[in-house]
Amino acid sequence: MLAEFTLDEAGGEPNAAEILLAPLSEDGHTVDAIVGGLSLRPMKADGSSPKRRAVVRPDGPMLFALGSSAAFGERVARRLGIMLAPHEERFFEDGEHKARPLSSVRDRDVYVFDSLTGDSRHTSNDKLCRMLFFIGALRDAGAGRVTAMVPYLCYSRKDRRTKSRDPVTTRYVAQLFEAVGTDRLMTMEIHNLAAFQNAFRHPTVHLDANSAFVGHFAAEIGDAPVAVVSPDLGGAKRAEIFRERLETTLGRPVAKGFMDKQRSGGVVTGELFAGDVDGRMVVVVDDLISTGTTMARVAAVCRAKGATRVSVAATHGLFTGGADALWGEAAIDDVVITDTVKLPALDAGAVANRLVVLETADIFADAITECSRAEFGIHRRP
């Protein structure tokens, strides 16, 4: 936009006028011509101009990756054929920090990566604040659109009140992202999808890693009979979606099952198991592994009911406290996770030959491409 002013004709309604110019280029580098135009919009009754939609330049996405998510961001950038944009992060003696872009973001379509789980250096709260402040800096610097790329979203499990006066932290996190000017948030395999979608007022994109998991397990299973098990009723729909995709890929029926679970004061109980796993390879599917207690419990029950092999699969491998309960359970043959969370230090002896990490960079890169195409009205050919 070259200029903006008010056009007030005698006896008529005032109009907000904009003079717009756009460069035209054949090769994407050399400007061959300039096209211009005049935009007129009626003023509001109070004399103010209606809110103008942010202008986003159609010259490709701009990616930033904060902190320990740099390696993940680089993998996504490589799939898109671009480089990560430079930025600066500084930490001060009093525990405060700042982050800022080191190149112009004006009118750009910006994506900011960080997985919001605590590690040995920074808590999830530290990472959340860093991302929020960085998004605020991008908006102040004139970014056309900002998408928070959060492979793992902190506080997503605190989506409802379980006790009187409990906080609904998922909603508060959504309000924080909205407050700093986030246009959209993209995440993977949220704990409660309905609660997540209801918490955010700005657009969200929810991804899953089923394509990666199905590809891996289809190759591992071969001709063996198989069953997909959910560790609790709350995750039954997630497990069913995976089971249906695996069944389609294998071209034969895949059995299903689920385990009953109640949690109170950090103690997991429940003995009910439904489903036929006798003589089958079992894949236990969940959104995340924290302490590993739930997965270990289900694996032991499946073995006792005749499962020939038990694999546990989860998108996010948090492995809180080393997840000793998981690695100490002999019923588990292997643990399959994705790279959404940077792995903590684990006992190499316990983990040896049992941990598989699948990449999700392709999934995020494809989602960015689709979002960018939708913004500029570009669609894939059929």
mmCIF file of C-alpha atoms in Angstrom:
data_model
loop_
_atom_site.group_PDB
_atom_site.id
_atom_site.type_symbol
_atom_site.label_atom_id
_atom_site.label_comp_id
_atom_site.label_asym_id
_atom_site.label_seq_id
_atom_site.Cartn_x
_atom_site.Cartn_y
_atom_site.Cartn_z
ATOM 1 C CA MET A 1 0.000 0.000 0.000
ATOM 2 C CA LEU A 2 1.473 3.351 -1.119
ATOM 3 C CA ALA A 3 -0.927 5.728 0.661
ATOM 4 C CA GLU A 4 -4.131 5.814 2.720
ATOM 5 C CA PHE A 5 -6.421 8.842 3.138
ATOM 6 C CA THR A 6 -10.047 9.910 3.587
ATOM 7 C CA LEU A 7 -12.059 11.000 0.539
ATOM 8 C CA ASP A 8 -14.922 13.258 1.679
ATOM 9 C CA GLU A 9 -17.281 14.406 -1.094
ATOM 10 C CA ALA A 10 -19.786 17.199 -0.433
ATOM 11 C CA GLY A 11 -23.160 15.771 0.540
ATOM 12 C CA GLY A 12 -21.894 12.206 0.396
ATOM 13 C CA GLU A 13 -20.616 9.594 2.790
ATOM 14 C CA PRO A 14 -16.870 9.697 3.529
ATOM 15 C CA ASN A 15 -14.758 6.882 2.089
ATOM 16 C CA ALA A 16 -11.448 5.383 3.194
ATOM 17 C CA ALA A 17 -9.180 5.466 0.131
ATOM 18 C CA GLU A 18 -6.063 3.355 -0.446
ATOM 19 C CA ILE A 19 -3.584 3.575 -3.326
ATOM 20 C CA LEU A 20 -2.198 0.086 -3.913
ATOM 21 C CA LEU A 21 0.896 -0.857 -5.914
ATOM 22 C CA ALA A 22 2.272 -4.343 -6.621
ATOM 23 C CA PRO A 23 5.401 -5.390 -8.549
ATOM 24 C CA LEU A 24 5.188 -7.914 -11.400
ATOM 25 C CA SER A 25 8.095 -10.263 -12.079
ATOM 26 C CA GLU A 26 8.661 -13.193 -14.410
ATOM 27 C CA ASP A 27 11.648 -14.681 -12.565
ATOM 28 C CA GLY A 28 10.687 -13.719 -9.021
ATOM 29 C CA HIS A 29 13.678 -11.397 -8.664
ATOM 30 C CA THR A 30 13.597 -8.691 -11.361
ATOM 31 C CA VAL A 31 10.681 -6.237 -11.370
ATOM 32 C CA ASP A 32 9.312 -6.056 -14.928
ATOM 33 C CA ALA A 33 6.270 -3.869 -14.292
ATOM 34 C CA ILE A 34 4.138 -2.324 -11.574
ATOM 35 C CA VAL A 35 0.373 -2.616 -11.338
ATOM 36 C CA GLY A 36 -1.621 -0.128 -9.296
ATOM 37 C CA GLY A 37 -5.159 0.522 -8.185
ATOM 38 C CA LEU A 38 -7.437 2.578 -5.959
ATOM 39 C CA SER A 39 -9.530 1.026 -3.184
ATOM 40 C CA LEU A 40 -12.561 2.872 -1.738
ATOM 41 C CA ARG A 41 -14.375 1.663 1.375
ATOM 42 C CA PRO A 42 -17.230 3.362 3.257
ATOM 43 C CA MET A 43 -16.291 4.798 6.636
ATOM 44 C CA LYS A 44 -18.036 3.588 9.785
ATOM 45 C CA ALA A 45 -20.719 5.741 11.345
ATOM 46 C CA ASP A 46 -18.279 6.993 13.978
ATOM 47 C CA GLY A 47 -15.899 8.188 11.262
ATOM 48 C CA SER A 48 -13.340 5.451 11.807
ATOM 49 C CA SER A 49 -12.053 3.238 9.043
ATOM 50 C CA PRO A 50 -13.079 -0.435 9.117
ATOM 51 C CA LYS A 51 -10.345 -2.811 10.189
ATOM 52 C CA ARG A 52 -8.089 -3.568 7.252
ATOM 53 C CA ARG A 53 -7.109 -7.144 6.653
ATOM 54 C CA ALA A 54 -3.370 -7.700 6.974
ATOM 55 C CA VAL A 55 -1.510 -7.774 3.661
ATOM 56 C CA VAL A 56 0.573 -10.907 3.142
ATOM 57 C CA ARG A 57 3.144 -10.973 0.377
ATOM 58 C CA PRO A 58 2.889 -14.078 -1.846
ATOM 59 C CA ASP A 59 6.639 -14.786 -1.863
ATOM 60 C CA GLY A 60 6.652 -17.916 0.249
ATOM 61 C CA PRO A 61 6.601 -18.744 3.947
ATOM 62 C CA MET A 62 9.203 -17.511 6.421
ATOM 63 C CA LEU A 63 10.203 -19.976 9.153
ATOM 64 C CA PHE A 64 11.714 -19.359 12.593
ATOM 65 C CA ALA A 65 12.657 -22.093 15.087
ATOM 66 C CA LEU A 66 13.254 -21.175 18.719
ATOM 67 C CA GLY A 67 15.601 -22.833 21.203
ATOM 68 C CA SER A 68 15.904 -26.602 21.096
ATOM 69 C CA SER A 69 13.408 -26.809 18.203
ATOM 70 C CA ALA A 70 16.047 -25.548 15.763
ATOM 71 C CA ALA A 71 16.874 -29.025 14.438
ATOM 72 C CA PHE A 72 13.187 -29.822 13.916
ATOM 73 C CA GLY A 73 12.637 -26.485 12.168
ATOM 74 C CA GLU A 74 15.602 -27.130 9.876
ATOM 75 C CA ARG A 75 14.132 -30.465 8.792
ATOM 76 C CA VAL A 76 10.838 -28.783 7.907
ATOM 77 C CA ALA A 77 12.633 -25.952 6.094
ATOM 78 C CA ARG A 78 14.630 -28.435 3.991
ATOM 79 C CA ARG A 79 11.423 -30.137 2.875
ATOM 80 C CA LEU A 80 10.094 -26.734 1.802
ATOM 81 C CA GLY A 81 13.319 -25.902 -0.024
ATOM 82 C CA ILE A 82 14.038 -22.830 2.109
ATOM 83 C CA MET A 83 16.307 -21.836 4.988
ATOM 84 C CA LEU A 84 15.329 -20.889 8.517
ATOM 85 C CA ALA A 85 15.117 -17.137 9.011
ATOM 86 C CA PRO A 86 17.733 -15.725 11.418
ATOM 87 C CA HIS A 87 16.791 -14.565 14.881
ATOM 88 C CA GLU A 88 18.442 -13.649 18.166
ATOM 89 C CA GLU A 89 17.751 -15.103 21.613
ATOM 90 C CA ARG A 90 19.260 -13.606 24.750
ATOM 91 C CA PHE A 91 19.017 -14.732 28.367
ATOM 92 C CA PHE A 92 19.781 -12.392 31.242
ATOM 93 C CA GLU A 93 21.194 -12.967 34.710
ATOM 94 C CA ASP A 94 17.835 -12.351 36.388
ATOM 95 C CA GLY A 95 16.132 -15.108 34.389
ATOM 96 C CA GLU A 96 14.478 -12.836 31.829
ATOM 97 C CA HIS A 97 14.976 -13.305 28.101
ATOM 98 C CA LYS A 98 14.243 -11.744 24.752
ATOM 99 C CA ALA A 99 13.997 -12.942 21.160
ATOM 100 C CA ARG A 100 13.756 -10.932 17.964
ATOM 101 C CA PRO A 101 13.910 -11.545 14.197
ATOM 102 C CA LEU A 102 17.129 -10.430 12.491
ATOM 103 C CA SER A 103 15.601 -9.839 9.059
ATOM 104 C CA SER A 104 12.526 -7.996 7.834
ATOM 105 C CA VAL A 105 9.207 -9.761 8.352
ATOM 106 C CA ARG A 106 7.002 -6.974 7.005
ATOM 107 C CA ASP A 107 3.921 -8.389 5.273
ATOM 108 C CA ARG A 108 5.439 -11.893 5.345
ATOM 109 C CA ASP A 109 3.661 -15.180 6.048
ATOM 110 C CA VAL A 110 5.590 -16.211 9.183
ATOM 111 C CA TYR A 111 5.713 -19.587 10.971
ATOM 112 C CA VAL A 112 7.321 -19.932 14.411
ATOM 113 C CA PHE A 113 8.366 -23.376 15.675
ATOM 114 C CA ASP A 114 8.816 -24.444 19.277
ATOM 115 C CA SER A 115 7.706 -27.580 21.096
ATOM 116 C CA LEU A 116 6.443 -26.440 24.484
ATOM 117 C CA THR A 117 7.652 -29.166 26.797
ATOM 118 C CA GLY A 118 10.118 -28.631 29.617
ATOM 119 C CA ASP A 119 13.682 -29.897 29.417
ATOM 120 C CA SER A 120 16.860 -29.711 31.492
ATOM 121 C CA ARG A 121 17.411 -26.060 30.549
ATOM 122 C CA HIS A 122 13.980 -24.462 30.279
ATOM 123 C CA THR A 123 10.545 -25.210 31.678
ATOM 124 C CA SER A 124 7.426 -25.328 29.540
ATOM 125 C CA ASN A 125 6.517 -21.945 31.061
ATOM 126 C CA ASP A 126 9.835 -20.464 29.875
ATOM 127 C CA LYS A 127 9.238 -21.741 26.363
ATOM 128 C CA LEU A 128 5.639 -20.556 26.296
ATOM 129 C CA CYS A 129 6.646 -17.021 27.322
ATOM 130 C CA ARG A 130 9.482 -16.976 24.797
ATOM 131 C CA MET A 131 7.152 -17.933 21.959
ATOM 132 C CA LEU A 132 4.493 -15.424 23.011
ATOM 133 C CA PHE A 133 7.011 -12.581 23.265
ATOM 134 C CA PHE A 134 8.554 -13.509 19.914
ATOM 135 C CA ILE A 135 5.144 -13.533 18.219
ATOM 136 C CA GLY A 136 4.476 -10.114 19.742
ATOM 137 C CA ALA A 137 7.774 -8.857 18.328
ATOM 138 C CA LEU A 138 6.843 -10.202 14.883
ATOM 139 C CA ARG A 139 3.506 -8.378 14.967
ATOM 140 C CA ASP A 140 5.197 -5.153 16.043
ATOM 141 C CA ALA A 141 7.639 -5.591 13.146
ATOM 142 C CA GLY A 142 4.770 -5.721 10.637
ATOM 143 C CA ALA A 143 4.416 -9.450 9.908
ATOM 144 C CA GLY A 144 1.445 -10.051 7.625
ATOM 145 C CA ARG A 145 0.376 -13.283 9.297
ATOM 146 C CA VAL A 146 1.895 -15.275 12.158
ATOM 147 C CA THR A 147 1.289 -18.986 12.720
ATOM 148 C CA ALA A 148 2.472 -20.615 15.946
ATOM 149 C CA MET A 149 3.878 -24.041 15.030
ATOM 150 C CA VAL A 150 3.664 -26.020 18.266
ATOM 151 C CA PRO A 151 4.336 -29.753 17.737
ATOM 152 C CA TYR A 152 3.603 -30.325 21.436
ATOM 153 C CA LEU A 153 1.293 -27.842 23.179
ATOM 154 C CA CYS A 154 1.807 -27.462 26.917
ATOM 155 C CA TYR A 155 -1.191 -27.518 29.284
ATOM 156 C CA SER A 156 -3.356 -29.254 26.671
ATOM 157 C CA ARG A 157 -4.271 -31.943 29.213
ATOM 158 C CA LYS A 158 -5.745 -29.403 31.644
ATOM 159 C CA ASP A 159 -8.846 -28.819 29.522
ATOM 160 C CA ARG A 160 -11.585 -29.137 32.159
ATOM 161 C CA ARG A 161 -12.264 -28.817 35.865
ATOM 162 C CA THR A 162 -11.857 -32.033 37.827
ATOM 163 C CA LYS A 163 -12.133 -30.349 41.233
ATOM 164 C CA SER A 164 -13.892 -27.273 42.551
ATOM 165 C CA ARG A 165 -12.266 -23.998 41.431
ATOM 166 C CA ASP A 166 -9.783 -25.811 39.180
ATOM 167 C CA PRO A 167 -8.202 -23.719 36.415
ATOM 168 C CA VAL A 168 -9.038 -24.537 32.786
ATOM 169 C CA THR A 169 -5.486 -23.858 31.676
ATOM 170 C CA THR A 170 -5.935 -24.870 28.041
ATOM 171 C CA ARG A 171 -8.326 -21.945 27.588
ATOM 172 C CA TYR A 172 -5.971 -19.523 29.335
ATOM 173 C CA VAL A 173 -3.116 -20.544 27.038
ATOM 174 C CA ALA A 174 -5.390 -19.933 24.047
ATOM 175 C CA GLN A 175 -6.179 -16.448 25.352
ATOM 176 C CA LEU A 176 -2.457 -15.683 25.710
ATOM 177 C CA PHE A 177 -1.783 -16.622 22.081
ATOM 178 C CA GLU A 178 -4.700 -14.474 21.001
ATOM 179 C CA ALA A 179 -3.511 -11.527 23.120
ATOM 180 C CA VAL A 180 -0.124 -11.266 21.361
ATOM 181 C CA GLY A 181 -1.697 -11.337 17.896
ATOM 182 C CA THR A 182 -1.341 -14.953 16.803
ATOM 183 C CA ASP A 183 -3.319 -15.518 13.599
ATOM 184 C CA ARG A 184 -3.325 -19.307 13.724
ATOM 185 C CA LEU A 185 -1.899 -22.169 15.780
ATOM 186 C CA MET A 186 -0.839 -25.520 14.372
ATOM 187 C CA THR A 187 -0.160 -28.519 16.589
ATOM 188 C CA MET A 188 -0.048 -32.303 16.452
ATOM 189 C CA GLU A 189 -2.097 -34.962 18.247
ATOM 190 C CA ILE A 190 -3.704 -32.931 20.986
ATOM 191 C CA HIS A 191 -4.971 -34.749 24.079
ATOM 192 C CA ASN A 192 -8.623 -33.678 23.727
ATOM 193 C CA LEU A 193 -9.381 -32.364 20.252
ATOM 194 C CA ALA A 194 -12.863 -30.987 21.020
ATOM 195 C CA ALA A 195 -11.619 -29.056 24.056
ATOM 196 C CA PHE A 196 -8.686 -27.695 22.058
ATOM 197 C CA GLN A 197 -10.878 -26.487 19.208
ATOM 198 C CA ASN A 198 -13.326 -24.841 21.607
ATOM 199 C CA ALA A 199 -10.577 -23.094 23.590
ATOM 200 C CA PHE A 200 -9.148 -21.134 20.651
ATOM 201 C CA ARG A 201 -11.077 -18.321 18.976
ATOM 202 C CA HIS A 202 -8.541 -17.851 16.178
ATOM 203 C CA PRO A 203 -8.055 -20.581 13.525
ATOM 204 C CA THR A 204 -6.245 -23.775 14.491
ATOM 205 C CA VAL A 205 -4.831 -26.679 12.495
ATOM 206 C CA HIS A 206 -4.680 -30.104 14.129
ATOM 207 C CA LEU A 207 -2.337 -32.669 12.598
ATOM 208 C CA ASP A 208 -1.828 -36.346 13.353
ATOM 209 C CA ALA A 209 1.082 -38.694 12.714
ATOM 210 C CA ASN A 210 -1.019 -41.631 11.540
ATOM 211 C CA SER A 211 0.621 -41.696 8.110
ATOM 212 C CA ALA A 212 4.034 -42.191 9.737
ATOM 213 C CA PHE A 213 2.773 -44.803 12.206
ATOM 214 C CA VAL A 214 0.803 -46.758 9.590
ATOM 215 C CA GLY A 215 3.790 -46.859 7.240
ATOM 216 C CA HIS A 216 6.045 -48.131 10.014
ATOM 217 C CA PHE A 217 3.733 -50.786 11.420
ATOM 218 C CA ALA A 218 2.496 -52.049 8.045
ATOM 219 C CA ALA A 219 6.097 -52.972 7.237
ATOM 220 C CA GLU A 220 6.647 -54.522 10.687
ATOM 221 C CA ILE A 221 3.435 -56.560 10.816
ATOM 222 C CA GLY A 222 3.668 -58.361 7.503
ATOM 223 C CA ASP A 223 1.145 -61.218 7.435
ATOM 224 C CA ALA A 224 0.783 -61.535 11.218
ATOM 225 C CA PRO A 225 -2.653 -61.101 12.801
ATOM 226 C CA VAL A 226 -2.831 -57.759 14.599
ATOM 227 C CA ALA A 227 -4.958 -55.803 17.066
ATOM 228 C CA VAL A 228 -4.977 -52.099 17.948
ATOM 229 C CA VAL A 229 -5.633 -51.317 21.613
ATOM 230 C CA SER A 230 -6.537 -48.051 23.322
ATOM 231 C CA PRO A 231 -5.189 -47.702 26.890
ATOM 232 C CA ASP A 232 -8.416 -45.982 28.013
ATOM 233 C CA LEU A 233 -11.903 -45.114 26.804
ATOM 234 C CA GLY A 234 -10.944 -41.470 26.257
ATOM 235 C CA GLY A 235 -8.463 -42.452 23.567
ATOM 236 C CA ALA A 236 -10.749 -44.972 21.851
ATOM 237 C CA LYS A 237 -11.551 -42.669 18.919
ATOM 238 C CA ARG A 238 -7.857 -41.923 18.342
ATOM 239 C CA ALA A 239 -7.049 -45.634 18.310
ATOM 240 C CA GLU A 240 -10.007 -46.377 16.030
ATOM 241 C CA ILE A 241 -8.861 -43.840 13.430
ATOM 242 C CA PHE A 242 -5.410 -45.438 13.413
ATOM 243 C CA ARG A 243 -6.913 -48.945 13.257
ATOM 244 C CA GLU A 244 -9.059 -48.062 10.234
ATOM 245 C CA ARG A 245 -6.100 -46.583 8.351
ATOM 246 C CA LEU A 246 -3.931 -49.590 9.179
ATOM 247 C CA GLU A 247 -6.719 -51.931 8.068
ATOM 248 C CA THR A 248 -7.006 -50.079 4.747
ATOM 249 C CA THR A 249 -3.251 -50.260 4.180
ATOM 250 C CA LEU A 250 -2.991 -53.960 5.073
ATOM 251 C CA GLY A 251 -6.137 -54.843 3.117
ATOM 252 C CA ARG A 252 -7.412 -57.176 5.843
ATOM 253 C CA PRO A 253 -9.278 -56.934 9.152
ATOM 254 C CA VAL A 254 -7.514 -55.509 12.203
ATOM 255 C CA ALA A 255 -8.967 -56.367 15.611
ATOM 256 C CA LYS A 256 -9.459 -53.794 18.356
ATOM 257 C CA GLY A 257 -9.555 -53.561 22.116
ATOM 258 C CA PHE A 258 -9.475 -51.117 25.002
ATOM 259 C CA MET A 259 -8.551 -50.972 28.677
ATOM 260 C CA ASP A 260 -10.489 -49.283 31.442
ATOM 261 C CA LYS A 261 -8.581 -46.603 33.364
ATOM 262 C CA GLN A 262 -9.298 -44.253 36.242
ATOM 263 C CA ARG A 263 -6.754 -41.820 37.622
ATOM 264 C CA SER A 264 -6.998 -40.238 41.069
ATOM 265 C CA GLY A 265 -4.201 -38.515 42.937
ATOM 266 C CA GLY A 266 -1.705 -39.763 40.380
ATOM 267 C CA VAL A 267 -2.708 -43.418 40.936
ATOM 268 C CA VAL A 268 -4.006 -45.379 37.924
ATOM 269 C CA THR A 269 -6.609 -48.100 38.514
ATOM 270 C CA GLY A 270 -9.017 -50.192 36.435
ATOM 271 C CA GLU A 271 -8.975 -53.872 35.487
ATOM 272 C CA LEU A 272 -11.564 -54.151 32.696
ATOM 273 C CA PHE A 273 -10.188 -55.205 29.296
ATOM 274 C CA ALA A 274 -12.318 -55.715 26.192
ATOM 275 C CA GLY A 275 -11.103 -57.187 22.916
ATOM 276 C CA ASP A 276 -9.434 -60.264 21.440
ATOM 277 C CA VAL A 277 -5.621 -60.118 21.401
ATOM 278 C CA ASP A 278 -4.873 -63.839 21.758
ATOM 279 C CA GLY A 279 -2.309 -64.911 19.159
ATOM 280 C CA ARG A 280 -2.011 -61.397 17.757
ATOM 281 C CA MET A 281 0.607 -58.704 17.542
ATOM 282 C CA VAL A 282 -0.725 -55.747 19.555
ATOM 283 C CA VAL A 283 -0.178 -52.029 18.949
ATOM 284 C CA VAL A 284 -1.173 -49.881 21.945
ATOM 285 C CA VAL A 285 -1.910 -46.340 20.698
ATOM 286 C CA ASP A 286 -1.991 -43.119 22.733
ATOM 287 C CA ASP A 287 -1.258 -39.423 22.236
ATOM 288 C CA LEU A 288 1.719 -39.291 24.608
ATOM 289 C CA ILE A 289 3.904 -41.233 27.001
ATOM 290 C CA SER A 290 4.687 -39.451 30.262
ATOM 291 C CA THR A 291 5.787 -41.717 33.113
ATOM 292 C CA GLY A 292 4.978 -44.832 31.074
ATOM 293 C CA THR A 293 2.823 -46.358 33.817
ATOM 294 C CA THR A 294 -0.310 -46.564 31.658
ATOM 295 C CA MET A 295 1.431 -48.195 28.701
ATOM 296 C CA ALA A 296 3.282 -50.686 30.919
ATOM 297 C CA ARG A 297 0.032 -51.686 32.585
ATOM 298 C CA VAL A 298 -1.815 -52.278 29.305
ATOM 299 C CA ALA A 299 1.117 -54.163 27.763
ATOM 300 C CA ALA A 300 1.251 -56.567 30.707
ATOM 301 C CA VAL A 301 -2.491 -57.276 30.418
ATOM 302 C CA CYS A 302 -2.225 -57.888 26.656
ATOM 303 C CA ARG A 303 0.613 -60.359 27.197
ATOM 304 C CA ALA A 304 -1.380 -62.151 29.882
ATOM 305 C CA LYS A 305 -4.271 -62.476 27.414
ATOM 306 C CA GLY A 306 -2.101 -64.142 24.781
ATOM 307 C CA ALA A 307 -0.575 -61.355 22.676
ATOM 308 C CA THR A 308 2.488 -62.605 20.779
ATOM 309 C CA ARG A 309 4.148 -59.190 20.631
ATOM 310 C CA VAL A 310 3.344 -55.764 22.106
ATOM 311 C CA SER A 311 4.389 -52.436 20.596
ATOM 312 C CA VAL A 312 3.406 -49.147 22.197
ATOM 313 C CA ALA A 313 3.006 -46.100 19.974
ATOM 314 C CA ALA A 314 2.562 -42.456 20.947
ATOM 315 C CA THR A 315 3.108 -39.203 19.096
ATOM 316 C CA HIS A 316 4.826 -37.408 21.990
ATOM 317 C CA GLY A 317 7.558 -39.121 23.992
ATOM 318 C CA LEU A 318 7.860 -37.012 27.151
ATOM 319 C CA PHE A 319 9.384 -39.831 29.250
ATOM 320 C CA THR A 320 8.950 -37.935 32.504
ATOM 321 C CA GLY A 321 11.525 -38.949 35.097
ATOM 322 C CA GLY A 322 13.034 -41.385 32.620
ATOM 323 C CA ALA A 323 9.783 -43.397 32.406
ATOM 324 C CA ASP A 324 11.322 -46.295 34.341
ATOM 325 C CA ALA A 325 7.968 -48.095 34.524
ATOM 326 C CA LEU A 326 7.916 -48.279 30.731
ATOM 327 C CA TRP A 327 11.437 -49.513 30.139
ATOM 328 C CA GLY A 328 11.231 -51.920 33.055
ATOM 329 C CA GLU A 329 8.173 -53.710 31.648
ATOM 330 C CA ALA A 330 9.328 -56.908 29.927
ATOM 331 C CA ALA A 331 5.975 -57.257 28.133
ATOM 332 C CA ILE A 332 6.849 -54.310 25.865
ATOM 333 C CA ASP A 333 8.862 -55.263 22.785
ATOM 334 C CA ASP A 334 9.331 -51.780 21.348
ATOM 335 C CA VAL A 335 8.306 -48.157 21.817
ATOM 336 C CA VAL A 336 7.501 -46.073 18.736
ATOM 337 C CA ILE A 337 7.257 -42.280 19.023
ATOM 338 C CA THR A 338 7.777 -39.250 16.773
ATOM 339 C CA ASP A 339 10.226 -36.354 16.864
ATOM 340 C CA THR A 340 7.747 -33.721 18.097
ATOM 341 C CA VAL A 341 9.594 -33.550 21.426
ATOM 342 C CA LYS A 342 13.353 -33.527 21.917
ATOM 343 C CA LEU A 343 14.294 -36.714 23.748
ATOM 344 C CA PRO A 344 15.426 -36.334 27.358
ATOM 345 C CA ALA A 345 18.410 -38.268 28.696
ATOM 346 C CA LEU A 346 17.413 -41.943 28.947
ATOM 347 C CA ASP A 347 19.072 -45.074 30.299
ATOM 348 C CA ALA A 348 20.891 -46.358 27.217
ATOM 349 C CA GLY A 349 20.908 -49.924 28.501
ATOM 350 C CA ALA A 350 17.156 -50.019 29.099
ATOM 351 C CA VAL A 351 16.285 -48.284 25.823
ATOM 352 C CA ALA A 352 18.687 -50.216 23.567
ATOM 353 C CA ASN A 353 16.980 -51.653 20.463
ATOM 354 C CA ARG A 354 13.519 -50.845 21.839
ATOM 355 C CA LEU A 355 13.014 -47.193 20.842
ATOM 356 C CA VAL A 356 11.990 -46.075 17.338
ATOM 357 C CA VAL A 357 11.624 -42.371 16.495
ATOM 358 C CA LEU A 358 9.624 -41.451 13.368
ATOM 359 C CA GLU A 359 10.047 -38.105 11.603
ATOM 360 C CA THR A 360 7.096 -35.743 11.137
ATOM 361 C CA ALA A 361 8.802 -32.927 9.217
ATOM 362 C CA ASP A 362 7.037 -33.940 5.982
ATOM 363 C CA ILE A 363 3.640 -33.656 7.682
ATOM 364 C CA PHE A 364 4.337 -30.142 8.960
ATOM 365 C CA ALA A 365 5.891 -29.046 5.656
ATOM 366 C CA ASP A 366 2.828 -30.241 3.719
ATOM 367 C CA ALA A 367 0.537 -28.397 6.149
ATOM 368 C CA ILE A 368 2.493 -25.157 5.701
ATOM 369 C CA THR A 369 2.297 -25.534 1.931
ATOM 370 C CA GLU A 370 -1.466 -26.062 2.058
ATOM 371 C CA CYS A 371 -1.987 -23.072 4.357
ATOM 372 C CA SER A 372 0.108 -20.827 2.110
ATOM 373 C CA ARG A 373 -1.765 -21.960 -1.002
ATOM 374 C CA ALA A 374 -5.112 -21.357 0.656
ATOM 375 C CA GLU A 375 -4.046 -17.826 1.644
ATOM 376 C CA PHE A 376 -3.318 -16.860 -1.960
ATOM 377 C CA GLY A 377 -6.067 -18.867 -3.650
ATOM 378 C CA ILE A 378 -3.660 -21.443 -5.063
ATOM 379 C CA HIS A 379 -4.941 -25.002 -5.183
ATOM 380 C CA ARG A 380 -3.404 -28.314 -6.109
ATOM 381 C CA ARG A 381 -4.195 -29.737 -9.492
ATOM 382 C CA PRO A 382 -6.445 -32.796 -9.293
#
